[in-house]
XYZ file of C-alpha atoms in Angstrom:
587
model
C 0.000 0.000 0.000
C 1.265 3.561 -0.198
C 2.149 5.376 2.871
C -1.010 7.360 3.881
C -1.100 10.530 6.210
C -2.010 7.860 8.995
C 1.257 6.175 8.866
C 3.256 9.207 8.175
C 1.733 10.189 11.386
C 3.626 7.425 13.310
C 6.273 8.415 11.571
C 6.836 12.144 12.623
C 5.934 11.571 16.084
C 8.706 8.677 16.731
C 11.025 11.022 14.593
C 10.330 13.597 17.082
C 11.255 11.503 19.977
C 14.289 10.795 18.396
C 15.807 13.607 16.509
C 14.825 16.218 18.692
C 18.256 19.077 18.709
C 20.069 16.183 16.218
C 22.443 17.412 14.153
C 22.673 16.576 10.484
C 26.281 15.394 10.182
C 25.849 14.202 6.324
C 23.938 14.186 3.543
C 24.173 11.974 0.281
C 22.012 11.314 -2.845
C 22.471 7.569 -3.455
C 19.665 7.603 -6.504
C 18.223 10.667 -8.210
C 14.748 11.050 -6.132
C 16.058 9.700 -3.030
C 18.588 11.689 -0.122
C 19.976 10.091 3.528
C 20.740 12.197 6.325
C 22.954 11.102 8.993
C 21.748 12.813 12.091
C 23.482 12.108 15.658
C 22.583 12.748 19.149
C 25.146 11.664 21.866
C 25.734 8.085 21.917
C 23.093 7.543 18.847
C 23.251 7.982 15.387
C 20.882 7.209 12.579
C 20.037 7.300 8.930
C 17.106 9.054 7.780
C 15.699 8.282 4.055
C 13.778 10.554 2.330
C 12.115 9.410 -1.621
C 10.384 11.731 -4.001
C 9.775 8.585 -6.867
C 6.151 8.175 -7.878
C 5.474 4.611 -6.664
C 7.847 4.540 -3.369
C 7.789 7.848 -2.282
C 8.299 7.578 2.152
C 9.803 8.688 4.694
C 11.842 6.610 7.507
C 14.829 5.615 9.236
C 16.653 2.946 7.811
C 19.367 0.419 8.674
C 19.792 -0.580 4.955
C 22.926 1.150 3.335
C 23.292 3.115 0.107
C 25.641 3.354 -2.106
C 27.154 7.333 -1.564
C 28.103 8.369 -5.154
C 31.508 9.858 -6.332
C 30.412 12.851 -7.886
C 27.406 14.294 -5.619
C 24.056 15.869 -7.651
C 23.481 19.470 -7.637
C 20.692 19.201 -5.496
C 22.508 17.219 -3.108
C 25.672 19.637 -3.085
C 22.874 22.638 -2.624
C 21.436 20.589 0.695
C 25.250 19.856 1.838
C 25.956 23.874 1.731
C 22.730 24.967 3.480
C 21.754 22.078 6.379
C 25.191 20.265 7.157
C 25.643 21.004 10.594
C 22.278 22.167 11.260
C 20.427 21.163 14.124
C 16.522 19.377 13.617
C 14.065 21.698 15.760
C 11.188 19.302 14.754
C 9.287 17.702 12.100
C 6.073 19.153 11.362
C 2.952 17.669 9.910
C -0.025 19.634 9.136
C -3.202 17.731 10.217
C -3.060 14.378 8.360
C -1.540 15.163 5.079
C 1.128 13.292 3.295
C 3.770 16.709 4.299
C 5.997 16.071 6.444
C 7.989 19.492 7.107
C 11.661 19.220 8.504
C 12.442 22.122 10.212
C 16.385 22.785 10.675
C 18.406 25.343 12.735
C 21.342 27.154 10.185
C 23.176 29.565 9.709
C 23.452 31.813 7.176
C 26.750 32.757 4.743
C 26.778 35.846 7.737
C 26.637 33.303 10.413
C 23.331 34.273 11.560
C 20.839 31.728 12.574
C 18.105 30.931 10.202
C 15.248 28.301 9.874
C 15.357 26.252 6.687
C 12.987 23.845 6.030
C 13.437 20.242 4.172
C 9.804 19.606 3.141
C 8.486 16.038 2.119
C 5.887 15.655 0.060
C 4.387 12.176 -0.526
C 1.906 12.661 -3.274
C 2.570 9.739 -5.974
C 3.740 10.847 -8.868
C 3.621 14.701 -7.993
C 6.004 13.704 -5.111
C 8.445 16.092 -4.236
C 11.477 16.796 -1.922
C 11.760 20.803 -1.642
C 13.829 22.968 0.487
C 12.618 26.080 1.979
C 14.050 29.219 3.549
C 11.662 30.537 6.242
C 12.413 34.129 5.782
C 10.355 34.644 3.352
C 8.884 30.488 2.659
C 11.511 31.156 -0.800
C 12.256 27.919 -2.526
C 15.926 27.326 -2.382
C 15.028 24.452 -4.533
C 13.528 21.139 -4.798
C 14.915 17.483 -5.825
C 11.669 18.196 -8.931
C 11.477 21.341 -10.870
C 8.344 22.282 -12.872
C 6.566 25.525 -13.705
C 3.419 26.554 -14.422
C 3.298 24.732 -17.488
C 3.370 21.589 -15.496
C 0.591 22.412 -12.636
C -1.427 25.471 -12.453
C -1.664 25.063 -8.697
C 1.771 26.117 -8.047
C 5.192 26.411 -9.705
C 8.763 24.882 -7.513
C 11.435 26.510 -8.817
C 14.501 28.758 -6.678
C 13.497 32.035 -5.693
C 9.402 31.279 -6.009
C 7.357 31.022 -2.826
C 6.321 27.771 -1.369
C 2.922 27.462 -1.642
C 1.254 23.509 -0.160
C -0.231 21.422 -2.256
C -3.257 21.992 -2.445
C -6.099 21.029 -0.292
C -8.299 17.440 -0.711
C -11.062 18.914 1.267
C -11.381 16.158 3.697
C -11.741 15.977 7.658
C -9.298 15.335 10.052
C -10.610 12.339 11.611
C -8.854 13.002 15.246
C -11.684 16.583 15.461
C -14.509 14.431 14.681
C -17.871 13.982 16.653
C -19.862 10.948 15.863
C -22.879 13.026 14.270
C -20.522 14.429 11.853
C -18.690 11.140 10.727
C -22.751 9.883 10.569
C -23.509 12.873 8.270
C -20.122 12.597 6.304
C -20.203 8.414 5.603
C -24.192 8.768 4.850
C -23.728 11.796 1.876
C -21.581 9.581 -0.058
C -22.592 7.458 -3.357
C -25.392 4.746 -1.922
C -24.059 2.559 -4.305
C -20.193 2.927 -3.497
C -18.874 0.547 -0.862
C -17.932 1.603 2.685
C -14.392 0.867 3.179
C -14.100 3.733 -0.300
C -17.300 5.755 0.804
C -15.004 6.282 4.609
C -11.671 6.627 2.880
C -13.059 9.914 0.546
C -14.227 11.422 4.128
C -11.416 11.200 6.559
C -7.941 13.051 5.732
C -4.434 10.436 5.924
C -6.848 7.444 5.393
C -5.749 5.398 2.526
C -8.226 2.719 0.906
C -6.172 -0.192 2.433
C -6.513 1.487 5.575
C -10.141 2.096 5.558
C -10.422 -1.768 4.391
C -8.874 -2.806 7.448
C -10.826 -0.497 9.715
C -14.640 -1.968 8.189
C -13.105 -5.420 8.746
C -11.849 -4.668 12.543
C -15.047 -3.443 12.825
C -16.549 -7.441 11.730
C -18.274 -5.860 8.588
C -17.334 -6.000 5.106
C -15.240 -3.343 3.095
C -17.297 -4.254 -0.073
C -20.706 -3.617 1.975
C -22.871 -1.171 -0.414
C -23.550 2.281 1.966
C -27.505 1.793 1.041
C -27.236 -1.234 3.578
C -25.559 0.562 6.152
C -27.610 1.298 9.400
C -27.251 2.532 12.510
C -25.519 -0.592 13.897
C -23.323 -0.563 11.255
C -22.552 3.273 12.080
C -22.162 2.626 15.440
C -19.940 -0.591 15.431
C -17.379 1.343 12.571
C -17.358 4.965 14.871
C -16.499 3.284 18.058
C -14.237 1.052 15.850
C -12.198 4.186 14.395
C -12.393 6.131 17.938
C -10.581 2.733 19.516
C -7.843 3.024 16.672
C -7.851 6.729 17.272
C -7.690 7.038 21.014
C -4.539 4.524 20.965
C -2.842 6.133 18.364
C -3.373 9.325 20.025
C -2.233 8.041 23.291
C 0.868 5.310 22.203
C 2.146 6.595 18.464
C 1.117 3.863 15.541
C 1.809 0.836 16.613
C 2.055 -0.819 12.818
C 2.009 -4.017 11.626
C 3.146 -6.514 8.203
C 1.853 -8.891 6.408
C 3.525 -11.429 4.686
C 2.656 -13.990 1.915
C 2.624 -17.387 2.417
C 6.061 -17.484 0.028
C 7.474 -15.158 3.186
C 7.976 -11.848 1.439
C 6.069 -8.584 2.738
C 2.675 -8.510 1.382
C 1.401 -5.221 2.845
C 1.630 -2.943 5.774
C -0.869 -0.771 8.236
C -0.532 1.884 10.891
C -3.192 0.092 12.649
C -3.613 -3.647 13.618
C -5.273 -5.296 10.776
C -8.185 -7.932 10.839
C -6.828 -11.584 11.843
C -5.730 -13.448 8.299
C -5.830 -17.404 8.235
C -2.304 -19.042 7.537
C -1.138 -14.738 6.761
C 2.031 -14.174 9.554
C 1.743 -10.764 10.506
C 4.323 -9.289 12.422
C 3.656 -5.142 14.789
C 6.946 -2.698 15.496
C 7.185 0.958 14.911
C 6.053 2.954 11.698
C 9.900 3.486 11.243
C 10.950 -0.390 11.541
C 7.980 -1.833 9.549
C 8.523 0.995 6.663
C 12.038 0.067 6.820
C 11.351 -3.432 6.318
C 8.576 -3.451 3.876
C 10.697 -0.973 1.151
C 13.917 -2.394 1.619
C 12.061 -5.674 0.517
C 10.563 -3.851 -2.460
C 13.811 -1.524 -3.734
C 15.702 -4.779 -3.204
C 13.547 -6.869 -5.451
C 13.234 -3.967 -7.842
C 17.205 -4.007 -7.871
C 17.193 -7.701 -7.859
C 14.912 -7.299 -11.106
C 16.946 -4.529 -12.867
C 19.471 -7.017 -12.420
C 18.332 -9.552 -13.777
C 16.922 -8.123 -16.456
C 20.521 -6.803 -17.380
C 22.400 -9.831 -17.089
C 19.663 -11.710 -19.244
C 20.289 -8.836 -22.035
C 23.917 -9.514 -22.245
C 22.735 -13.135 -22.812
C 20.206 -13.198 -25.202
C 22.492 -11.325 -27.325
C 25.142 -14.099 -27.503
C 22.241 -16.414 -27.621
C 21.311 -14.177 -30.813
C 25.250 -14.224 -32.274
C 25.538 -17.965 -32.204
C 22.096 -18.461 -32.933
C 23.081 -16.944 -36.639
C 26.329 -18.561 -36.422
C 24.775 -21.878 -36.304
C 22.463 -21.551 -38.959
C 25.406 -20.131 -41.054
C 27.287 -23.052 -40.310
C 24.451 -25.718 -40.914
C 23.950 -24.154 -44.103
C 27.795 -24.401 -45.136
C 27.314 -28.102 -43.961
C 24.498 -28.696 -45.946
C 26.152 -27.058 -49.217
C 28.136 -29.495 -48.584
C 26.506 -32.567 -48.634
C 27.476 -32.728 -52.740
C 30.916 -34.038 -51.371
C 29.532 -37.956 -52.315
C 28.150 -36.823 -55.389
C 32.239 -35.642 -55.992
C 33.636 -38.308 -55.385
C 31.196 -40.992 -57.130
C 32.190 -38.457 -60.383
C 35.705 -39.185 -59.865
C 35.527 -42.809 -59.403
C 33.805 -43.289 -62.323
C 35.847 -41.231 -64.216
C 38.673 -43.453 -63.004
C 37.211 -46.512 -63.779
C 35.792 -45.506 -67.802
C 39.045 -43.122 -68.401
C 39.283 -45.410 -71.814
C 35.577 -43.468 -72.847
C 36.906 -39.863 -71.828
C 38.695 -38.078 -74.398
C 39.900 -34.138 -74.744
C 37.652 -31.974 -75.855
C 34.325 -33.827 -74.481
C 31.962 -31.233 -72.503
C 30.465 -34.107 -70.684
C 29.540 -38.023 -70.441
C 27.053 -40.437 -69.587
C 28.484 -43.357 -67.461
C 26.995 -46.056 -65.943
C 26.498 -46.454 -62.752
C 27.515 -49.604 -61.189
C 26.978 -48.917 -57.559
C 23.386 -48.098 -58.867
C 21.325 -51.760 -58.532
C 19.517 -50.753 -62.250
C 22.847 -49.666 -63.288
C 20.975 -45.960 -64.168
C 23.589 -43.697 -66.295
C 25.289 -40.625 -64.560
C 25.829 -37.240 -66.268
C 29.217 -35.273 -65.721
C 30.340 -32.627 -67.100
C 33.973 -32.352 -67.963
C 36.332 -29.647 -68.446
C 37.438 -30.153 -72.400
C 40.919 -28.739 -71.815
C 41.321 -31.698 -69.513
C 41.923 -35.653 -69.791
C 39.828 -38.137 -67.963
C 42.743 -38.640 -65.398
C 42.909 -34.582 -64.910
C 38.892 -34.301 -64.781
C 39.156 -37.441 -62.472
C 41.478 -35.614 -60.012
C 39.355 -32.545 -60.095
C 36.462 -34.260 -59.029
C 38.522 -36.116 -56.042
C 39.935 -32.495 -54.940
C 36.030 -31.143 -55.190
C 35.387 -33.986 -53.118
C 38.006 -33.539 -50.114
C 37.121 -30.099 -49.841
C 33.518 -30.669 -49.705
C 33.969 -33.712 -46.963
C 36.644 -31.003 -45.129
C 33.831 -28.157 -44.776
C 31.377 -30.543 -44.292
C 33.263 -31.935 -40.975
C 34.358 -28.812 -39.981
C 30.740 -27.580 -40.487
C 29.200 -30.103 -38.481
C 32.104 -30.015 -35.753
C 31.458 -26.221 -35.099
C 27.953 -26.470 -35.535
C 28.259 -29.257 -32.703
C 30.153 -27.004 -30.356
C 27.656 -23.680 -31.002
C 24.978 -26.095 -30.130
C 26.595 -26.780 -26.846
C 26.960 -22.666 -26.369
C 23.378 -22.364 -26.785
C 22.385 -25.411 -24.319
C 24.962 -23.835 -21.831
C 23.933 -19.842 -22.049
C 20.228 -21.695 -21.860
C 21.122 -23.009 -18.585
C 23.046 -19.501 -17.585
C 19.887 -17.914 -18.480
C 17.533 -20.321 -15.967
C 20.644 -19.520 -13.448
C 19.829 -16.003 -13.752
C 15.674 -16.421 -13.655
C 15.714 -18.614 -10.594
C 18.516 -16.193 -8.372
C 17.198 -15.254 -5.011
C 19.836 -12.243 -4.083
C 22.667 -9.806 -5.081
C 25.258 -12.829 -4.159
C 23.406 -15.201 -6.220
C 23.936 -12.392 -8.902
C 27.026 -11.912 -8.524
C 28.621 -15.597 -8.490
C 26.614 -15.662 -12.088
C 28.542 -12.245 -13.236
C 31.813 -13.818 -12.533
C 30.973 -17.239 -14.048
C 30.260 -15.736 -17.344
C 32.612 -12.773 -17.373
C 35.445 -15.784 -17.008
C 33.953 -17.304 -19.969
C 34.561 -13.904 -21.872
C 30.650 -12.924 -22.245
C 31.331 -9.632 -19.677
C 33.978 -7.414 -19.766
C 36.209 -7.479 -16.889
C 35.501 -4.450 -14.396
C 37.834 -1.327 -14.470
C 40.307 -1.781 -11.773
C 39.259 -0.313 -8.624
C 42.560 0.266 -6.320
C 42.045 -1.608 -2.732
C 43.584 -0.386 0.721
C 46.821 -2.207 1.265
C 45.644 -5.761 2.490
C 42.062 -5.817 1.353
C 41.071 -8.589 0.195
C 38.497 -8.970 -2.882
C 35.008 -9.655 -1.721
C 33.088 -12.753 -2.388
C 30.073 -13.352 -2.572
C 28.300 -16.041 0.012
C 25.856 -17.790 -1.629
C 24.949 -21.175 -0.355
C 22.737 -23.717 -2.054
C 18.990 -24.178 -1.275
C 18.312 -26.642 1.765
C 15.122 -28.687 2.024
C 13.812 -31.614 3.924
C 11.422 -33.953 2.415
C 8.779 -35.863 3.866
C 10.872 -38.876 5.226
C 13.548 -36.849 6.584
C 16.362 -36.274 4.023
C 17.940 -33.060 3.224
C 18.090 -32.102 -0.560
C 20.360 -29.710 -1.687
C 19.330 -27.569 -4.704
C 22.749 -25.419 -6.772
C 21.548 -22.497 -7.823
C 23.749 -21.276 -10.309
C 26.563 -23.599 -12.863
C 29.377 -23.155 -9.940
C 27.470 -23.706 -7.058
C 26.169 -26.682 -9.362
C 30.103 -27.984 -9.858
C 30.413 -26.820 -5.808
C 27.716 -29.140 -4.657
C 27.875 -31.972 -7.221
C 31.528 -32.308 -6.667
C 32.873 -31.067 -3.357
C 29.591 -31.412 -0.905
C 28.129 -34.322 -2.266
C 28.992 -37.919 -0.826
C 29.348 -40.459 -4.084
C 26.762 -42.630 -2.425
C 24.334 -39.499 -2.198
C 21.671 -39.423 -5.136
C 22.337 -36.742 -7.974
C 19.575 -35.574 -10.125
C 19.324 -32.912 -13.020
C 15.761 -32.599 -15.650
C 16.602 -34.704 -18.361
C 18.061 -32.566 -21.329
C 16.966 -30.030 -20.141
C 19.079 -27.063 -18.549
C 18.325 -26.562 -14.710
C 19.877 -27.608 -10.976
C 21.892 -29.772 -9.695
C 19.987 -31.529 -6.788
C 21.399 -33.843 -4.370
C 19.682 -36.331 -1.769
C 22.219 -36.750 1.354
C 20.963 -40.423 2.141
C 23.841 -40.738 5.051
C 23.973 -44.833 4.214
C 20.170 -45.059 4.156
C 17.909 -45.832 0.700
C 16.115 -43.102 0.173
C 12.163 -44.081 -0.733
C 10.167 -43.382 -3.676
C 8.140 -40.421 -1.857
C 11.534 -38.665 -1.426
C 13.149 -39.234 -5.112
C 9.381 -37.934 -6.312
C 9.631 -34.962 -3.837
C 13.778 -33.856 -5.004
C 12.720 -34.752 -8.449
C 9.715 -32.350 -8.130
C 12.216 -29.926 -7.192
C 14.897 -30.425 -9.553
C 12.092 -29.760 -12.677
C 10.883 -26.985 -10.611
C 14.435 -25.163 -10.972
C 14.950 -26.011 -13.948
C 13.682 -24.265 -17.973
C 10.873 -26.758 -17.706
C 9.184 -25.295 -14.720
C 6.077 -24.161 -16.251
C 5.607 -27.850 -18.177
C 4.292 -30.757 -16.866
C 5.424 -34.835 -16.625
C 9.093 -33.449 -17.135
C 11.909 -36.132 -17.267
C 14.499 -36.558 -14.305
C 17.323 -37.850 -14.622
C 19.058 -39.895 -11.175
C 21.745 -41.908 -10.202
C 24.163 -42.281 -7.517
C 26.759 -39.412 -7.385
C 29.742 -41.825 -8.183
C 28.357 -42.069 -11.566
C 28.477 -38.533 -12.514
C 31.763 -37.388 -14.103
C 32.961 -33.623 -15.396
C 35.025 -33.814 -19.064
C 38.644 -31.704 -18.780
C 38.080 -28.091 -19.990
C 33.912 -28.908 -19.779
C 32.107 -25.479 -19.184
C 30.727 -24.852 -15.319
C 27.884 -26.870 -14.754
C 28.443 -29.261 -17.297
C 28.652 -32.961 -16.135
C 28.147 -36.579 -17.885
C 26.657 -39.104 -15.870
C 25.851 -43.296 -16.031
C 23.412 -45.774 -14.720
C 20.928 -43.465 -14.702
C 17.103 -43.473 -14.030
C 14.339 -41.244 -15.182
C 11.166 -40.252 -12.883
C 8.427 -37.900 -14.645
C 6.833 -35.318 -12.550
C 5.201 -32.470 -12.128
C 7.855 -29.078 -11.270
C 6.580 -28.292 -7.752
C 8.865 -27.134 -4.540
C 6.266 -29.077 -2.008
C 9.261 -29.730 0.319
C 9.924 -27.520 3.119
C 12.886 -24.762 2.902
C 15.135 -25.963 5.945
């Protein structure tokens, strides 16, 4: 959900615990709508984030890092000059909008003190991060620039004044009376629902919010207001006065979902309705923001990622794609190389018939069961022995492009099965350091460019990234091991794997390495079904069904010299066919 004026509440008020007389110590731009301050207080200091982009604009402390960039952004050299070393007086919200104003004690280029403001706003796309001098509200400037060209309400440029944005003529729900949140719900649409119907009355209230407020009060969000009655009325205003009268009284004590799959579903700055088989987890505003967007900027990362890495290899998988039909096209040319030499053994055999001067002759063919006749043309400058040997030369070369044809055709075959396999690598990668092992496999096989050399403190060592293979227990007890990328495959195939443990890969088909530990015991058919289950679920075959696995005992598996990472032959093998589905539990 977006962060309404209700959470944003929680927010300011725990800020203002905090950061009361902090002082800003630094300031960075780590991405081009986003800006951390570092503010300290004795023996505490903490990292504030502040985002301006249209789906993720917030506000919150955060333990996550950012990357500081080299070369700082105007905008972030501008806040640098005027609120380094300023002290935070308070942050400011009017009512319940999505404004939070950061009020900071500076001095001027005189050295007198001054009140600048850094000013929030959290408004979807017309988000905006805008600083403000207080003598006088003039814009100093703002992360966004646009004029009057761009809204009519207001332009934010330097040197303009700072006018709010502009009102959504709702109520602030903590000044209410019961007859006027009656009056309020009862004039909306008849026919709209009530969760919507509350959310277009009360100011900070997001629909999400309002959702979870109709269903802690037992009724439901999609109820049409023409059905609403004074129970109804009654059970939602003492409901909303509870949430009210605690937030007032204790901050926002907020609260995350998750999925079943264990990533952050949603979040609330009030307790929401009890969800069967839904964990939900309660904390601060600041600590469930922190944890819901760090989830969502790293999977957007994680994506961009991705995304980038699969680029670099569908365009190889587009160069060899074009280099094998090249090259089964030279082998089929080719194929006249029997035709050659069938020419130049006849020629051989009826050199008596071939004279000079003879454009071409009919011989008979006695390979041929009919003994059908055979046209070639001859060169007339030539004898039969000289047309004979060009015919034999024709035919080497032709056999020689053929094999060389098919030999390379071979090996860009093997490419294509291997960046195939890199490519379901890169689709099924759970982190950064799943990422990054996948980088440096296929930069060493020349498909990236190696890095620019980055000089290291004396002693530094290169960092490595930790990933460790997926760990699940079947039904019966085993552990199965799942590789996640071609190295980790060679890693756990070869170095963690016992040779009595059972190894199992999707038939033909690029994916995982999986391993059964069986620890001397005979692993039964529930488990091989359950590991197999898993190996076609990380695998290219994952949304197919009955897919072929391959298994045998890890003695029998065996990697070539010089074989590309991941790349094993294997013996004594047997094939189950299932259905790709991870219905083991994650250890």
């Amino acid at each position: 959900m977006p962060l309404d004026g209700l959470f944003l509440y929680g927010i300011s008020r725990e800020l203002n615990d905090i950061f009361k007389q902090g002082r800003i110590e630094k300031i960075y731009q780590p991405a081009r709508e986003e800006i951390v301050l570092t503010i300290s207080k004795p023996g505490a200091k903490h990292r504030l984030l502040l985002n301006a982009g249209a789906e993720n604009a917030r506000v919150h402390l955060t333990d996550a890092t950012r990357p500081n960039p080299v070369s700082p952004p105007m905008f972030c050299m501008l806040l640098r000059k005027h609120l380094e070393g300023g002290r935070v007086i308070e942050f400011r919200q009017s009512g319940l909008d999505r404004v939070l104003d950061i009020r900071v004690d500076c001095r001027d280029e005189l050295g007198q003190p001054v009140v600048k403001s850094l000013i929030c706003e959290i408004m979807g796309r017309h988000s905006n991060i805008i600083l403000v001098s207080r003598a006088g509200d003039l814009i100093l400037d703002g992360i966004r620039r646009y004029s009057h060209a761009v809204s009519r309400h207001r332009e934010v440029l330097p040197g303009r004044i700072y006018v709010p944005p502009p009102d959504q003529g709702k109520t602030d729900p903590f000044s209410l009376t019961e007859d006027v949140f009656r009056e309020l719900v009862m004039s909306g649409d008849l026919d709209g629902g009530l969760a919507e119907t509350v959310q277009r009355c009360l100011d900070g209230f997001s629909i999400p919010t309002c959702r979870e407020l109709v269903r802690l009060a037992g009724l439901d969000p999609e109820t049409r207001l023409e059905y609403c009655g004074e129970h109804e009325m009654r059970t939602l205003w003492q409901t909303l006065q509870k949430t009210l009268t605690g937030i007032r009284a204790n901050g926002v004590r907020a609260a995350l979902l998750y999925r079943p799959d264990g990533a952050p579903a949603d979040f609330f700055a009030l307790e929401p309705a009890y969800r069967e088989k839904q964990r939900q987890i309660t904390g601060t505003a600041n600590e469930i923001a922190d944890t819901f967007f760090t989830y969502q900027m790293n999977r957007l990362l994680l994506a961009k990622e991705k995304n980038q890495l699969l680029g670099v290899i569908k365009k190889h998988n587009r160069r060899i794609t074009k280099k094998l039909r090249l090259q089964q096209k030279s082998a089929a040319d080719a194929g006249e190389a029997d035709s050659y030499r069938l020419c130049g053994e006849l020629l051989t055999s009826y050199m008596h018939l071939v004279k000079k001067g003879m454009d071409e002759i009919k011989l008979e063919n006695y390979h041929h069961p009919d003994g059908e006749k055979v046209t070639i043309l001859l060169d007339p400058e030539l004898s039969g022995a000289e047309n004979s040997q060009v015919y034999f030369k024709k035919y080497a070369k032709a056999r020689n492009t053929r094999e060389a044809s098919s030999r390379m055709a071979a090996l860009s075959e093997e490419e294509l099965h291997y960046l195939e396999g890199v490519a379901a690598s890169i689709e099924m990668a759970q982190s950064m350091d799943d990422l990054e092992e996948i980088r440096r496999e296929i930069r060493g096989q020349g498909y990236l460019k190696e890095p620019a050399i980055v000089p290291r403190k004396s002693g530094a060592k290169e960092a490595r990234p930790r990933s460790e293979p997926l760990k699940f227990v079947s039904g019966d007890g085993f552990t199965v091991l799942v590789g996640k990328n071609n190295r980790q495959n060679d890693t756990l195939t070869f170095k963690i794997a016992g040779e009595q443990d059972i190894w199992m890969h999707t038939c033909k088909i690029p994916g995982s390495h999986v391993i059964i530990r069986t620890e001397g015991r005979e692993a039964p058919l529930s488990t091989l079904r359950q590991a197999a289950a898993l190996a076609a679920y990380f695998s290219r075959a994952k949304g197919s069904s009955n897919v072929p696995v391959d298994y045998t005992l890890r003695k029998n598996v065996k990697k070539p010299n010089g074989a590309r990472p991941g790349f094993v032959i294997y013996e004594k093998q047997k094939t189950l066919y299932v259905n790709p589905a991870p219905d083991i539990l994650l250890e």
